[in-house]
Short mmCIF file of C-alpha atoms in Angstrom, two decimals:
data_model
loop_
_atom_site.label_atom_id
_atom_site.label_comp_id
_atom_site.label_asym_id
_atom_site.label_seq_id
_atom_site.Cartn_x
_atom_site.Cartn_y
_atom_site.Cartn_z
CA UNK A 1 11.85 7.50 -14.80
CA UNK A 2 12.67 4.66 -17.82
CA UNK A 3 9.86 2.33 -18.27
CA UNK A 4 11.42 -0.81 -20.13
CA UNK A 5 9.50 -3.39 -21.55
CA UNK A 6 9.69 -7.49 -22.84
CA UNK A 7 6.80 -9.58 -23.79
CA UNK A 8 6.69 -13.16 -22.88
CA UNK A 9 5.77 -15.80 -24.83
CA UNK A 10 2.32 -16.35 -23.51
CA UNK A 11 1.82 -12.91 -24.43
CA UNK A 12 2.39 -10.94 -21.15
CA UNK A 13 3.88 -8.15 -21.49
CA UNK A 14 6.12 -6.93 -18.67
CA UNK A 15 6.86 -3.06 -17.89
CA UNK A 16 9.55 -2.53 -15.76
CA UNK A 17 11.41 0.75 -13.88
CA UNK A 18 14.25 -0.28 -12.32
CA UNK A 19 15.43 3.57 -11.49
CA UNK A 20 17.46 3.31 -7.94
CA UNK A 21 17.00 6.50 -5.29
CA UNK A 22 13.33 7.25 -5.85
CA UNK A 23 9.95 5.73 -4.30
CA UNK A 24 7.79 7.48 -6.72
CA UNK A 25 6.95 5.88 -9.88
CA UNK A 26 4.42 6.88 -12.34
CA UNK A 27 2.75 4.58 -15.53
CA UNK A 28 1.41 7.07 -18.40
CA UNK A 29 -1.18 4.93 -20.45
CA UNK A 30 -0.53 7.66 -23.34
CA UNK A 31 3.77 6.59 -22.61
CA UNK A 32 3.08 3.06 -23.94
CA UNK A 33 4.28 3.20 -27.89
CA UNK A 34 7.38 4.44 -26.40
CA UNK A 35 7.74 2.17 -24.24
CA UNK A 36 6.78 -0.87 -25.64
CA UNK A 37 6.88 0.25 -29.46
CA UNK A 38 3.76 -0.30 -30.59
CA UNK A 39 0.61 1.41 -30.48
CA UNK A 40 -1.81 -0.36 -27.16
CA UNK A 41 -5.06 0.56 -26.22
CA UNK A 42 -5.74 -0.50 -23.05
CA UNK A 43 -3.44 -2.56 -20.41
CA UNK A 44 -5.35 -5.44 -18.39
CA UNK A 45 -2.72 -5.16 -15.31
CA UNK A 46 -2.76 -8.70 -14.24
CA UNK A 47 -0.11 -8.29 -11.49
CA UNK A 48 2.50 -5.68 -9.85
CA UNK A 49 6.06 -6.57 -8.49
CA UNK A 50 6.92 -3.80 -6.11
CA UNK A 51 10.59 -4.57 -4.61
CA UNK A 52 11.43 -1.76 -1.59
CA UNK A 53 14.77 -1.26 -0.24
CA UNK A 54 14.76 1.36 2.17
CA UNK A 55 17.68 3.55 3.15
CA UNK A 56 18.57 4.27 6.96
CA UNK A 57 16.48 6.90 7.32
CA UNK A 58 14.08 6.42 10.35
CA UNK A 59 10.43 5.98 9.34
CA UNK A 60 7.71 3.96 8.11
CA UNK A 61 7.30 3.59 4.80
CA UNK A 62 3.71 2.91 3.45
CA UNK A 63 3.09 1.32 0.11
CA UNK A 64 0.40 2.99 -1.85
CA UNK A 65 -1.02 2.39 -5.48
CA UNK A 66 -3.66 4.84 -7.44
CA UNK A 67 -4.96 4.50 -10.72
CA UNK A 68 -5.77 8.27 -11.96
CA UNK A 69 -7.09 10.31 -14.44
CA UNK A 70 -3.63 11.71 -16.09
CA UNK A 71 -5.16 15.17 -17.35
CA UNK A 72 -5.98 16.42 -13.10
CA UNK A 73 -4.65 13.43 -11.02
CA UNK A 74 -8.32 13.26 -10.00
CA UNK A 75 -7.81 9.20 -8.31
CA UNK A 76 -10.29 6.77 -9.45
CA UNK A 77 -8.84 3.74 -7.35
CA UNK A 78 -6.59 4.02 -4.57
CA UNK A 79 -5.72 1.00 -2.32
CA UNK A 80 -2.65 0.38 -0.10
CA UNK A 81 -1.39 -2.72 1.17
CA UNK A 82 -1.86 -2.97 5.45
CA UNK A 83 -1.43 -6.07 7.86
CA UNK A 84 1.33 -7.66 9.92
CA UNK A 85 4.44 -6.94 8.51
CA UNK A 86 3.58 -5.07 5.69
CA UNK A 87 5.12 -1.23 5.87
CA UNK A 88 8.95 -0.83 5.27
CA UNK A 89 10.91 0.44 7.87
CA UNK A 90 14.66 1.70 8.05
CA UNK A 91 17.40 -0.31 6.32
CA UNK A 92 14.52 -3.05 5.08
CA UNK A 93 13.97 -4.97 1.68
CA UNK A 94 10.56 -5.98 1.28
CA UNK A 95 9.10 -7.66 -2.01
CA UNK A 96 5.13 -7.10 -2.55
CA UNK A 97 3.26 -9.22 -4.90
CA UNK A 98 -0.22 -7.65 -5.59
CA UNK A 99 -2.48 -10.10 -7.16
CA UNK A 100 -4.73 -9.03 -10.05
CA UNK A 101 -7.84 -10.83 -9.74
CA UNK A 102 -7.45 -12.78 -7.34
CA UNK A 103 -7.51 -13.42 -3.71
CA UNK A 104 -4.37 -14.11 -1.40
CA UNK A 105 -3.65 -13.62 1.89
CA UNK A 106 -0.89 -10.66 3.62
CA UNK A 107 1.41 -13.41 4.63
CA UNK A 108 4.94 -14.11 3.77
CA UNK A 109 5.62 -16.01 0.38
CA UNK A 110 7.03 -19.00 1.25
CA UNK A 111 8.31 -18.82 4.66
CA UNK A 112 10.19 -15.89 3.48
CA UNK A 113 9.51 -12.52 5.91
CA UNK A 114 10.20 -10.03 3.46
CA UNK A 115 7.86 -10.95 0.44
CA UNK A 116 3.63 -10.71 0.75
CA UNK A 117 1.29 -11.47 -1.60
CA UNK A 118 -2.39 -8.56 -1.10
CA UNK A 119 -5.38 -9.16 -3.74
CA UNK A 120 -6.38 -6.26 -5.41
CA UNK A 121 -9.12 -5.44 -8.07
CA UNK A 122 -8.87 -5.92 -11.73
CA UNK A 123 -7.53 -2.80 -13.36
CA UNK A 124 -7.46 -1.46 -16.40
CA UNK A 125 -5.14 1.21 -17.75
CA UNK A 126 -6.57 2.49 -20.83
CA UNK A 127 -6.37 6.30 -22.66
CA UNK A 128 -5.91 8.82 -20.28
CA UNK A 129 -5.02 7.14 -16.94
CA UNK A 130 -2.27 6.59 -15.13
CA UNK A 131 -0.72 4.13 -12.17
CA UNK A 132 1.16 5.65 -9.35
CA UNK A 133 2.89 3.79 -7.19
CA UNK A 134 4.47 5.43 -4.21
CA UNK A 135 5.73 5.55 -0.41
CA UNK A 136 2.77 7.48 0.96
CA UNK A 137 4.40 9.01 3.58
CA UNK A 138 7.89 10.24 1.49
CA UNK A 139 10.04 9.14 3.93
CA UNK A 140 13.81 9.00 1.67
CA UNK A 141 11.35 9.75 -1.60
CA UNK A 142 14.44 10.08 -3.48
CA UNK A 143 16.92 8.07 -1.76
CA UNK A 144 14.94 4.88 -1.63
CA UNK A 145 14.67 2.26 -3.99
CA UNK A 146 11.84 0.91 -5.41
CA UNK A 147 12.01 -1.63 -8.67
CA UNK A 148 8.58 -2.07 -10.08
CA UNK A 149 7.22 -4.89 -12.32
CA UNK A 150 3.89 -4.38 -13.86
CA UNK A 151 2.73 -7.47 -15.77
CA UNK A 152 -0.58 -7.20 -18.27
CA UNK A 153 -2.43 -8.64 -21.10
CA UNK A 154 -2.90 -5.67 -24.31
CA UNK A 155 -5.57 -4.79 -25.61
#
């Protein structure tokens, strides 16, 4: 995995892994002055992009996303998207906007079926935690894409 990074102007900065052929990405809070080239405390995650494109291979893939101690993968917070619509199934592209604070509902962005919006808590990825974000069932784990945005304020 290549985390990337680009800060906006308002100060967000924006990591990105954009690796095709694997549904398994890991954050490292200890990765971030190679990644973003400077030395960061803490990450106030603000908001995750998770775009899924999954490969014929029959099954249902479930979205899942753990913030977890990186020393014993001991999971502190662990939530997963569920409603109409929501898991990935063979040959389908699905875009998953997960709101940090905030409140939305599991429905399609904009009349669009393939993109949801699902709230989730505030989190905070500081010394010696990580965020996993991952097809919980491994169905295509490394055949699968999935492109992950993960947009926060430093601290």
């Amino acid at each position: 995995m290549a985390w990337t990074s680009k800060t906006t102007d308002s100060g967000v900065v924006i990591l990105s892994e954009e690796a095709t052929a694997d549904s398994d990405k890991l954050l490292v809070q200890g990765d971030f002055p190679s990644i973003v080239g400077i030395q960061i405390r803490a990450l106030a995650i603000i908001g995750l992009r998770i775009e899924y494109t999954a490969t014929a291979t029959v099954g249902t893939r479930l979205l899942r996303v753990q913030l977890r101690d990186s020393v014993d993968a001991d999971v502190l917070m662990d939530f997963r998207p569920s409603g109409t619509g929501l898991d990935i199934v063979a040959s389908a592209t699905k875009t998953v906007e997960f709101l940090i604070p905030g409140s939305a509902p599991s429905a399609p962005l904009a009349g669009v079926a393939s993109d949801y919006y699902v709230a989730v808590p505030n989190i905070l990825l500081a010394a010696g935690l990580e965020l996993r974000i991952f097809d919980t069932a491994a169905i295509a784990a490394d055949a699968d894409t999935m492109i992950v945005h993960v947009r926060g304020i430093t601290l």
